[in-house]
Short mmCIF file of C-alpha atoms in Angstrom, two decimals:
data_model
loop_
_atom_site.label_atom_id
_atom_site.label_comp_id
_atom_site.label_asym_id
_atom_site.label_seq_id
_atom_site.Cartn_x
_atom_site.Cartn_y
_atom_site.Cartn_z
CA SER X 1 138.15 75.16 78.84
CA ARG X 2 139.41 77.16 75.79
CA ARG X 3 138.04 74.54 73.27
CA CYS X 4 134.97 74.42 74.77
CA GLY X 5 134.72 78.12 74.87
CA LEU X 6 131.01 79.44 76.62
CA ALA X 7 129.95 75.64 77.03
CA ALA X 8 132.80 75.09 79.67
CA GLY X 9 131.26 77.42 82.24
CA ARG X 10 127.77 76.66 81.60
CA SER X 11 125.42 75.43 84.37
CA TYR X 12 123.05 72.67 83.94
CA SER X 13 119.99 71.93 85.64
CA GLY X 14 119.90 68.85 88.09
CA GLY X 15 119.07 67.89 91.23
CA GLY X 16 121.30 69.78 93.05
CA ALA X 17 118.79 72.87 93.38
CA TYR X 18 116.12 70.94 95.70
CA PRO X 19 118.15 68.55 97.87
CA GLY X 20 116.40 65.85 99.40
CA VAL X 21 113.15 66.54 97.55
CA SER X 22 111.45 63.30 95.98
CA LEU X 23 110.53 63.46 92.32
CA THR X 24 107.08 62.26 93.29
CA CYS X 25 106.54 65.49 95.82
CA PRO X 26 105.47 69.07 94.53
CA LEU X 27 108.64 71.49 94.51
CA PRO X 28 108.55 74.01 97.49
CA GLY X 29 107.60 77.72 96.42
CA VAL X 30 106.24 76.43 92.95
CA PRO X 31 102.48 77.36 92.26
CA LYS X 32 100.17 74.42 92.04
CA ALA X 33 99.35 73.76 88.58
CA VAL X 34 95.78 73.78 87.26
CA PHE X 35 94.64 70.88 84.90
CA ALA X 36 91.83 70.24 82.75
CA ALA X 37 89.51 67.80 84.14
CA ALA X 38 86.25 65.83 83.03
CA GLU X 39 83.64 67.63 85.50
CA GLY X 40 80.67 65.83 84.16
CA ARG X 41 78.97 65.91 81.11
CA GLU X 42 76.33 68.32 82.29
CA ARG X 43 78.78 71.13 82.57
CA PHE X 44 79.87 70.73 78.96
CA GLU X 45 76.34 70.71 77.67
CA THR X 46 75.39 73.56 75.30
CA ARG X 47 73.06 75.84 76.96
CA VAL X 48 70.61 78.33 75.10
CA THR X 49 68.72 81.48 76.24
CA VAL X 50 66.16 83.12 74.31
CA LEU X 51 66.13 87.17 75.05
CA GLU X 52 62.90 89.22 74.83
CA ASN X 53 63.65 90.23 71.34
CA GLY X 54 64.03 86.55 69.54
CA LEU X 55 67.82 86.64 69.73
CA ARG X 56 69.15 83.24 70.91
CA VAL X 57 72.35 83.12 72.87
CA ALA X 58 74.06 79.79 73.02
CA SER X 59 77.20 78.52 74.95
CA GLN X 60 79.76 75.74 75.33
CA ASN X 61 82.07 75.62 78.24
CA LYS X 62 85.90 74.79 77.19
CA PHE X 63 88.63 74.84 79.46
CA GLY X 64 91.36 77.42 78.35
CA GLN X 65 92.13 81.15 78.39
CA PHE X 66 90.73 81.93 75.04
CA CYS X 67 87.29 82.15 73.77
CA THR X 68 85.76 82.01 70.29
CA VAL X 69 82.49 84.17 70.08
CA GLY X 70 80.23 85.35 66.88
CA ILE X 71 76.94 86.11 65.49
CA LEU X 72 75.36 83.64 62.86
CA VAL X 73 72.75 85.19 60.59
CA ASN X 74 70.07 82.97 59.00
CA SER X 75 70.89 84.53 55.53
CA GLY X 76 72.80 83.89 52.58
CA SER X 77 72.97 83.49 48.80
CA ARG X 78 69.74 81.33 48.68
CA HIS X 79 67.77 84.16 50.08
CA GLU X 80 68.76 86.73 47.05
CA ALA X 81 65.97 85.58 44.88
CA LYS X 82 64.15 88.93 45.30
CA TYR X 83 67.25 90.88 45.34
CA LEU X 84 70.60 91.36 43.07
CA SER X 85 72.48 88.36 43.29
CA GLY X 86 75.99 88.77 45.18
CA ILE X 87 74.61 90.77 48.31
CA SER X 88 75.99 88.12 50.39
CA HIS X 89 79.50 88.12 48.95
CA PHE X 90 79.35 92.20 49.26
CA LEU X 91 78.54 91.78 53.08
CA GLU X 92 81.35 88.95 53.51
CA LYS X 93 83.85 91.34 52.25
CA LEU X 94 82.18 94.45 53.75
CA ALA X 95 82.36 92.70 57.43
CA PHE X 96 84.43 94.50 60.19
CA SER X 97 85.07 97.54 58.28
CA SER X 98 83.95 101.05 59.81
CA THR X 99 80.96 101.26 62.32
CA ALA X 100 79.22 103.78 64.43
CA GLN X 101 81.83 103.23 67.12
CA PHE X 102 84.87 102.38 65.21
CA GLY X 103 86.24 104.81 62.61
CA SER X 104 88.15 102.13 60.43
CA LYS X 105 89.15 98.52 60.07
CA ASP X 106 92.25 99.37 61.62
CA GLU X 107 90.77 100.57 64.59
CA ILE X 108 88.85 97.43 64.95
CA LEU X 109 91.78 95.48 64.67
CA LEU X 110 93.58 97.29 67.31
CA THR X 111 91.00 97.03 69.70
CA LEU X 112 91.01 93.20 69.25
CA GLU X 113 94.60 93.41 69.60
CA LYS X 114 94.61 94.32 73.10
CA HIS X 115 92.94 91.30 74.16
CA GLY X 116 95.00 88.99 71.67
CA GLY X 117 91.94 88.47 69.17
CA ILE X 118 91.61 87.88 65.67
CA CYS X 119 88.39 88.44 63.37
CA ASP X 120 86.62 86.70 60.64
CA CYS X 121 83.47 86.59 58.48
CA GLN X 122 82.38 83.84 56.43
CA ALA X 123 79.13 83.70 54.00
CA SER X 124 77.82 80.48 52.64
CA ARG X 125 74.49 79.66 50.88
CA ASP X 126 72.04 79.88 54.06
CA THR X 127 74.29 81.39 56.53
CA ILE X 128 76.55 84.49 57.23
CA MET X 129 79.27 84.07 60.26
CA TYR X 130 80.93 87.23 61.82
CA ALA X 131 83.38 85.40 64.61
CA VAL X 132 85.80 86.98 66.97
CA SER X 133 88.67 84.71 68.84
CA ALA X 134 90.32 86.42 71.98
CA ASP X 135 90.89 86.40 75.39
CA ALA X 136 87.67 85.33 77.58
CA ARG X 137 88.59 88.42 79.82
CA GLY X 138 87.71 90.87 77.01
CA LEU X 139 84.21 89.33 76.36
CA ASP X 140 82.27 92.49 76.92
CA THR X 141 84.45 94.21 74.28
CA VAL X 142 84.17 91.38 71.88
CA VAL X 143 80.33 91.30 72.05
CA ASN X 144 80.20 94.99 71.92
CA LEU X 145 82.09 94.94 68.65
CA LEU X 146 80.18 92.14 67.11
CA ALA X 147 76.73 94.08 67.71
CA ASP X 148 78.32 97.25 66.03
CA VAL X 149 79.67 95.43 63.09
CA THR X 150 76.29 93.56 62.65
CA LEU X 151 73.86 96.15 63.37
CA GLN X 152 75.88 99.31 62.62
CA PRO X 153 78.06 99.01 59.75
CA ARG X 154 78.77 102.57 57.73
CA LEU X 155 79.22 101.08 54.58
CA SER X 156 80.93 103.98 52.96
CA ASP X 157 81.07 104.82 49.40
CA GLU X 158 84.70 104.38 49.73
CA GLU X 159 84.40 100.72 51.36
CA ILE X 160 81.90 99.76 48.64
CA GLU X 161 84.12 100.57 45.87
CA MET X 162 86.99 98.75 47.26
CA THR X 163 84.59 95.93 47.78
CA ARG X 164 83.97 96.08 44.02
CA MET X 165 87.71 95.94 43.26
CA ALA X 166 87.89 93.09 45.65
CA ILE X 167 85.35 90.97 44.15
CA ARG X 168 86.23 91.30 40.79
CA PHE X 169 89.94 90.28 41.64
CA GLU X 170 88.12 87.04 43.36
CA LEU X 171 86.08 86.24 40.44
CA GLU X 172 89.32 86.72 38.09
CA ASP X 173 91.45 84.30 40.42
CA LEU X 174 88.59 81.75 40.58
CA ASN X 175 88.54 81.23 36.70
CA MET X 176 92.32 81.23 36.77
CA ARG X 177 93.26 78.75 39.65
CA PRO X 178 94.45 75.30 38.78
CA ASP X 179 91.91 73.66 41.38
CA PRO X 180 88.72 73.84 39.68
CA GLU X 181 86.88 72.62 42.95
CA PRO X 182 85.21 76.00 44.05
CA LEU X 183 83.87 76.55 40.52
CA LEU X 184 82.63 73.02 40.15
CA THR X 185 80.76 73.33 43.41
CA GLU X 186 78.92 76.22 41.88
CA MET X 187 78.20 74.54 38.84
CA ILE X 188 76.85 71.30 40.38
CA HIS X 189 74.44 73.30 42.73
CA ALA X 190 73.32 75.42 39.70
CA ALA X 191 72.53 72.11 37.76
CA ALA X 192 70.87 70.59 40.73
CA PHE X 193 68.67 73.47 42.05
CA ARG X 194 68.35 75.56 38.81
CA ASP X 195 67.54 79.11 39.41
CA ASN X 196 66.31 78.32 42.98
CA THR X 197 67.73 78.78 46.71
CA VAL X 198 70.56 76.82 47.09
CA GLY X 199 71.04 76.86 43.29
CA LEU X 200 71.63 80.66 43.38
CA ASN X 201 75.27 81.67 42.90
CA ARG X 202 77.16 82.21 45.86
CA PHE X 203 79.79 84.40 44.02
CA CYS X 204 78.63 88.07 42.85
CA PRO X 205 78.24 88.03 39.26
CA VAL X 206 80.85 90.63 37.33
CA GLU X 207 77.63 92.63 35.91
CA ASN X 208 76.28 92.93 39.37
CA THR X 209 79.07 94.55 40.90
CA ASP X 210 78.28 97.87 40.19
CA LYS X 211 74.72 97.63 40.77
CA ILE X 212 75.04 96.86 44.40
CA ASP X 213 75.22 99.95 46.73
CA ARG X 214 74.28 101.20 49.94
CA ALA X 215 70.51 101.69 49.65
CA VAL X 216 70.35 97.65 48.06
CA LEU X 217 72.02 96.39 51.16
CA HIS X 218 70.29 98.37 53.78
CA SER X 219 66.90 96.91 52.13
CA TYR X 220 68.33 93.47 52.41
CA LEU X 221 69.77 93.87 55.83
CA SER X 222 66.37 95.30 57.14
CA SER X 223 64.60 91.93 55.96
CA TYR X 224 67.24 89.33 57.24
CA TYR X 225 69.31 90.84 59.97
CA THR X 226 66.57 90.57 62.46
CA PRO X 227 67.11 89.45 66.27
CA ASP X 228 64.92 86.28 65.46
CA ARG X 229 67.22 85.27 62.82
CA MET X 230 70.37 85.34 64.77
CA VAL X 231 72.21 83.17 67.18
CA LEU X 232 74.94 84.88 69.53
CA ALA X 233 77.12 81.64 70.36
CA GLY X 234 80.04 81.50 72.46
CA VAL X 235 82.85 78.71 73.37
CA GLY X 236 85.11 78.95 76.27
CA ILE X 237 83.06 81.29 78.31
CA GLU X 238 80.39 81.15 81.01
CA HIS X 239 76.98 81.28 79.59
CA GLU X 240 75.66 84.08 82.47
CA HIS X 241 78.56 86.33 81.39
CA LEU X 242 77.71 85.91 77.46
CA VAL X 243 73.89 86.47 78.33
CA GLU X 244 74.67 89.26 80.20
CA CYS X 245 76.89 91.15 77.41
CA ALA X 246 74.01 90.12 74.91
CA ARG X 247 71.46 92.10 77.12
CA LYS X 248 73.82 95.11 77.34
CA HIS X 249 74.73 95.45 73.75
CA LEU X 250 72.26 93.48 71.59
CA LEU X 251 68.78 94.27 73.32
CA GLY X 252 66.97 97.27 71.96
CA VAL X 253 69.70 98.52 69.75
CA GLN X 254 68.58 100.38 66.75
CA PRO X 255 70.23 99.24 63.49
CA VAL X 256 71.34 101.83 61.02
CA TRP X 257 69.09 100.95 58.43
CA GLY X 258 66.23 101.75 60.83
CA SER X 259 63.34 99.79 62.25
CA GLY X 260 61.13 99.43 59.07
CA GLN X 261 60.35 96.17 57.46
CA GLY X 262 62.08 95.32 54.21
CA ARG X 263 60.78 93.08 51.74
CA PRO X 264 59.10 89.52 52.89
CA VAL X 265 61.47 86.95 54.09
CA ASP X 266 62.09 84.24 51.24
CA ARG X 267 60.82 80.94 52.62
CA SER X 268 61.05 78.77 49.49
CA VAL X 269 61.83 75.35 50.03
CA ALA X 270 64.69 73.76 47.69
CA GLN X 271 63.29 72.40 44.66
CA TYR X 272 65.61 69.70 43.29
CA THR X 273 65.63 69.42 39.48
CA GLY X 274 68.79 67.80 37.96
CA GLY X 275 70.25 68.84 34.66
CA ILE X 276 73.86 69.59 33.20
CA ILE X 277 75.82 72.88 33.20
CA LYS X 278 78.86 72.43 30.71
CA VAL X 279 81.56 75.20 30.68
CA GLU X 280 84.20 74.38 27.39
CA LYS X 281 87.29 75.94 28.65
CA ASP X 282 90.92 75.32 27.46
CA MET X 283 92.75 74.02 30.68
CA SER X 284 96.20 73.55 28.95
CA ASP X 285 97.93 76.54 30.73
CA VAL X 286 96.31 76.55 34.12
CA SER X 287 99.26 75.58 35.85
CA LEU X 288 102.49 76.36 33.97
CA GLY X 289 105.88 76.02 35.87
CA PRO X 290 108.62 73.91 36.51
CA THR X 291 105.92 71.03 37.73
CA PRO X 292 102.81 71.95 35.59
CA ILE X 293 99.70 70.10 36.13
CA PRO X 294 98.81 68.46 32.90
CA GLU X 295 95.59 69.46 31.10
CA LEU X 296 92.45 67.88 32.53
CA THR X 297 88.85 67.42 32.09
CA HIS X 298 86.73 67.69 35.44
CA ILE X 299 83.46 65.94 35.97
CA MET X 300 81.17 66.11 38.89
CA ILE X 301 78.07 64.12 39.15
CA GLY X 302 75.66 64.39 41.86
CA LEU X 303 72.26 63.17 43.29
CA GLU X 304 69.90 64.70 45.92
CA SER X 305 70.50 63.18 49.20
CA CYS X 306 68.60 64.65 52.27
CA SER X 307 68.33 67.71 54.53
CA PHE X 308 70.65 67.73 57.75
CA LEU X 309 67.43 67.41 59.88
CA GLU X 310 66.52 64.02 58.58
CA ASP X 311 67.19 61.05 60.29
CA ASP X 312 68.89 59.73 56.98
CA PHE X 313 71.57 62.41 57.37
CA ILE X 314 73.75 60.01 59.35
CA PRO X 315 73.52 57.24 56.83
CA PHE X 316 74.17 59.54 54.02
CA ALA X 317 77.31 60.94 55.91
CA VAL X 318 78.69 57.16 56.33
CA LEU X 319 78.22 56.36 52.75
CA ASN X 320 80.14 59.78 51.83
CA MET X 321 82.89 58.30 54.10
CA MET X 322 82.95 55.10 52.40
CA MET X 323 83.33 56.24 49.00
CA GLY X 324 85.98 58.54 50.23
CA GLY X 325 88.71 58.95 47.78
CA GLY X 326 91.03 61.78 46.60
CA GLY X 327 93.91 62.56 44.51
CA SER X 328 96.02 59.71 42.59
CA PHE X 329 99.14 60.93 44.22
CA SER X 330 97.74 61.29 47.92
CA ALA X 331 100.62 59.73 50.54
CA GLY X 332 99.74 57.98 53.72
CA GLY X 333 98.02 54.79 54.43
CA PRO X 334 94.74 53.51 55.51
CA GLY X 335 94.08 56.43 57.76
CA LYS X 336 93.87 58.62 54.78
CA GLY X 337 91.32 56.88 53.04
CA MET X 338 93.21 54.59 51.00
CA PHE X 339 90.66 51.82 51.57
CA THR X 340 87.68 53.67 50.58
CA ARG X 341 85.50 52.68 47.43
CA LEU X 342 86.95 55.51 44.84
CA TYR X 343 90.40 54.47 45.94
CA LEU X 344 90.24 50.85 45.51
CA ASN X 345 87.96 50.51 42.67
CA VAL X 346 88.83 53.59 40.58
CA LEU X 347 91.96 55.29 41.48
CA ASN X 348 94.05 51.96 41.93
CA ARG X 349 92.50 50.23 38.92
CA HIS X 350 92.72 53.38 36.51
CA HIS X 351 96.07 54.72 36.31
CA TRP X 352 95.06 57.56 34.01
CA MET X 353 92.57 58.96 36.65
CA TYR X 354 94.06 62.01 37.94
CA ASN X 355 91.18 62.59 41.17
CA ALA X 356 88.20 61.10 42.52
CA THR X 357 86.58 62.52 45.35
CA SER X 358 83.25 62.27 47.02
CA TYR X 359 81.43 65.26 48.46
CA HIS X 360 78.28 65.69 50.64
CA HIS X 361 76.53 68.94 50.84
CA SER X 362 73.63 69.34 53.18
CA TYR X 363 71.20 72.10 54.02
CA GLU X 364 68.16 72.77 56.06
CA ASP X 365 65.91 71.36 53.36
CA THR X 366 67.90 69.29 50.89
CA GLY X 367 71.08 67.93 50.31
CA LEU X 368 73.29 66.70 47.54
CA LEU X 369 76.02 63.70 47.37
CA CYS X 370 78.50 64.08 44.40
CA ILE X 371 81.84 62.66 43.15
CA HIS X 372 84.21 64.67 41.31
CA ALA X 373 86.73 63.26 38.95
CA SER X 374 89.40 64.38 36.55
CA ALA X 375 91.25 62.68 34.03
CA ASP X 376 92.64 63.72 30.50
CA PRO X 377 90.31 64.82 27.95
CA LYS X 378 90.24 61.74 25.72
CA GLN X 379 89.35 59.77 28.58
CA VAL X 380 86.44 61.52 29.54
CA ARG X 381 83.71 59.08 28.17
CA GLU X 382 85.49 56.02 30.30
CA MET X 383 85.77 58.53 33.33
CA VAL X 384 82.08 59.03 33.09
CA GLU X 385 81.17 55.35 32.80
CA ILE X 386 83.23 54.65 35.80
CA ILE X 387 81.87 56.99 37.98
CA THR X 388 78.21 56.36 37.25
CA ARG X 389 79.29 52.39 37.81
CA GLU X 390 80.13 53.70 41.35
CA PHE X 391 76.86 55.24 42.09
CA ILE X 392 75.04 52.16 40.76
CA LEU X 393 77.15 49.98 42.62
CA MET X 394 76.26 51.91 46.14
CA ALA X 395 73.27 50.18 46.01
CA GLY X 396 74.86 46.89 45.79
CA ALA X 397 76.04 44.56 48.99
CA VAL X 398 77.89 46.91 51.96
CA GLY X 399 80.67 44.72 53.42
CA GLU X 400 80.35 44.61 57.14
CA VAL X 401 84.26 45.32 57.24
CA GLU X 402 84.09 48.58 55.11
CA LEU X 403 81.07 49.74 56.89
CA GLU X 404 82.80 49.62 60.40
CA ARG X 405 85.75 51.01 59.04
CA ALA X 406 83.85 54.17 57.45
CA LYS X 407 81.70 54.50 60.96
CA THR X 408 84.88 54.52 62.81
CA GLN X 409 86.71 56.99 60.37
CA LEU X 410 83.90 59.32 60.50
CA LYS X 411 83.43 59.31 64.24
CA SER X 412 87.30 60.04 64.24
CA MET X 413 86.94 62.99 62.21
CA LEU X 414 84.19 64.29 63.94
CA MET X 415 85.99 63.95 67.43
CA MET X 416 89.48 65.33 65.79
CA ASN X 417 87.53 68.53 64.45
CA LEU X 418 85.69 69.23 67.47
CA GLU X 419 88.83 69.31 69.55
CA SER X 420 89.53 72.85 67.50
CA ARG X 421 87.54 75.67 69.84
CA PRO X 422 86.37 77.79 66.33
CA VAL X 423 84.89 74.53 64.66
CA ILE X 424 82.94 73.85 68.11
CA PHE X 425 81.57 77.45 67.96
CA GLU X 426 80.46 76.86 64.22
CA ASP X 427 78.79 73.92 65.21
CA VAL X 428 76.99 75.15 68.16
CA GLY X 429 75.82 78.10 66.21
CA ARG X 430 74.63 76.30 63.18
CA GLN X 431 72.65 73.70 65.10
CA VAL X 432 71.18 76.46 67.41
CA LEU X 433 69.98 78.39 64.37
CA ALA X 434 68.20 75.33 62.59
CA THR X 435 67.33 73.60 65.73
CA ASN X 436 67.25 75.80 68.77
CA THR X 437 69.34 73.00 70.17
CA ARG X 438 72.35 70.91 69.72
CA LYS X 439 73.32 67.36 69.39
CA LEU X 440 76.49 66.65 71.49
CA PRO X 441 79.39 64.61 69.97
CA HIS X 442 78.52 61.62 71.92
CA GLU X 443 75.01 61.47 70.56
CA LEU X 444 76.46 61.90 67.24
CA CYS X 445 78.59 58.97 67.50
CA ALA X 446 75.83 56.61 69.03
CA LEU X 447 73.85 57.42 65.86
CA ILE X 448 76.83 56.50 63.40
CA SER X 449 77.45 53.36 65.48
CA GLN X 450 73.71 52.59 64.60
CA VAL X 451 73.96 52.59 60.98
CA LYS X 452 73.42 49.43 59.24
CA PRO X 453 73.93 48.20 55.77
CA THR X 454 70.28 48.14 55.26
CA ASP X 455 70.28 51.93 55.99
CA ILE X 456 72.97 52.51 53.42
CA LYS X 457 70.88 50.37 50.79
CA ARG X 458 67.47 52.21 51.37
CA VAL X 459 69.18 55.87 51.05
CA VAL X 460 71.01 55.06 48.09
CA THR X 461 67.90 53.27 46.41
CA LYS X 462 65.84 56.52 47.19
CA MET X 463 68.57 58.74 45.63
CA LEU X 464 68.92 56.78 42.48
CA HIS X 465 65.40 57.69 41.58
CA LYS X 466 66.27 61.23 40.94
CA LYS X 467 67.60 62.61 37.88
CA PRO X 468 71.53 63.31 38.30
CA ALA X 469 73.01 66.77 38.20
CA VAL X 470 76.19 67.03 35.97
CA ALA X 471 78.79 69.78 36.02
CA ALA X 472 81.48 69.62 33.28
CA LEU X 473 84.76 72.01 32.72
CA GLY X 474 87.69 71.56 30.25
CA ASP X 475 87.68 70.25 26.89
CA LEU X 476 84.23 68.32 26.63
CA THR X 477 84.41 66.86 23.10
CA ASP X 478 84.15 63.33 24.21
CA LEU X 479 81.57 64.19 26.85
CA PRO X 480 78.49 61.48 26.71
CA THR X 481 75.08 63.54 26.33
CA TYR X 482 73.02 64.01 29.52
CA GLU X 483 70.30 61.35 28.33
CA HIS X 484 73.31 58.62 28.17
CA ILE X 485 74.39 59.57 31.56
CA GLN X 486 70.82 59.37 33.19
CA ALA X 487 69.96 56.54 31.42
CA ALA X 488 73.38 54.66 33.07
CA LEU X 489 72.25 55.83 36.64
CA SER X 490 68.67 54.55 36.24
CA SER X 491 69.94 51.02 35.25
CA LYS X 492 68.58 48.80 38.39
CA ASP X 493 70.86 45.98 37.83
CA GLY X 494 74.15 47.92 37.45
CA ARG X 495 75.78 45.22 35.22
CA LEU X 496 78.45 46.49 32.99
CA PRO X 497 77.36 45.53 29.65
CA ARG X 498 74.20 47.83 29.85
CA LEU X 499 76.82 50.68 30.90
CA TYR X 500 79.10 49.89 27.79
CA ARG X 501 76.18 49.70 25.19
CA LEU X 502 75.13 53.30 26.61
CA PHE X 503 78.25 55.08 26.41
CA ARG X 504 79.76 53.47 23.22
#
């Protein structure tokens, strides 16, 4: 016992505590467990109620003690044509600061802590989203907080000045970070939709940081933060309870900017232009240290796809999954996408390619399918040739096996993401904001299953008739001209000799 120390006197659990009780029977004195169960599909359908002021309240039931609730506003950088660019970026940084009821951000966080809650705000090109995850028993406090943050922000001079500093730092960091993907995404949108709607910059330009003040923000808020452009969405709560809280805190509330009408709402439809945006930049020292990233040139080539409201959105999503791709050093097997076209045809065949990834951005009135590729500056011409070839080959034969794999992978990714309560919340809010209803996962899976090779060929053929959008960053000495890239993508036969003549 001395050698074993305390272990010698330690008692271990066993069957002695409940002698004679079978393992198949409940233990006496232990509360009965409550398990999640499928209670019928209708119980988990998204419910939507429209209040008298036009505010939509949407909820999705989900088993669990916690809920995610938030307000989504049909407002973003695409609506800033009549205003100073960068207002949405400011509003994102100013979110959950002092309000009429709460004196500071710390006071808001302390209030949420009582319910185990956290908060976040995200601004995109077409939506601003204020969200809180907390214990469902604190729903009334959460909705009251969201209403105050959205409609009664103080926007003090001190908070605006701190936001200016934060934005300047973020812009500086954006231009210094080794991963240029956010910067390239901005550039490809600006090239594809030049000076209109989703082509407007999502980040505040440095020259505008000092021009945006409380008066500018109030002018914008009075136009776009109206009940008919908002959705209160919740996941993990009873619909009636959410509607009751919405009536209490969001009905008849006077915003801090007053009830006067601002400028008319920008209802412009996205106009795809195509074009090229180039940024010559020394990338030789972006990642110093023991394992530096080599100097690379980054190219992104895109073509207009479709709106997420169109029927062709599902075939485009399958096509994007079929192209797949990633980094040349990605670990994993088939489940990580190693059978996608950009792995098989590009990364596996060209060892010097550092990255080849497909992206699909879709909005209410347009979309953009693009491929991002990275390589040594000396290989830029060949890299562009390879990527344009992949676009042309999209219109060729689609194998039954690769199509089924892409469809299965898309359904798997969809269902896996919708295991997360915040993801369900965002899905509910965005769909209801755009369509006043929501397609459930099983409906989306059914639509994915119906995609045929002819559907892929049809959407690609339509896409290839558009001018390309090109974004290029780094050493661009060997970059082909835009006219050469456009001519290569307009090739109907897709034969390599044609491409070689164009690029060489």
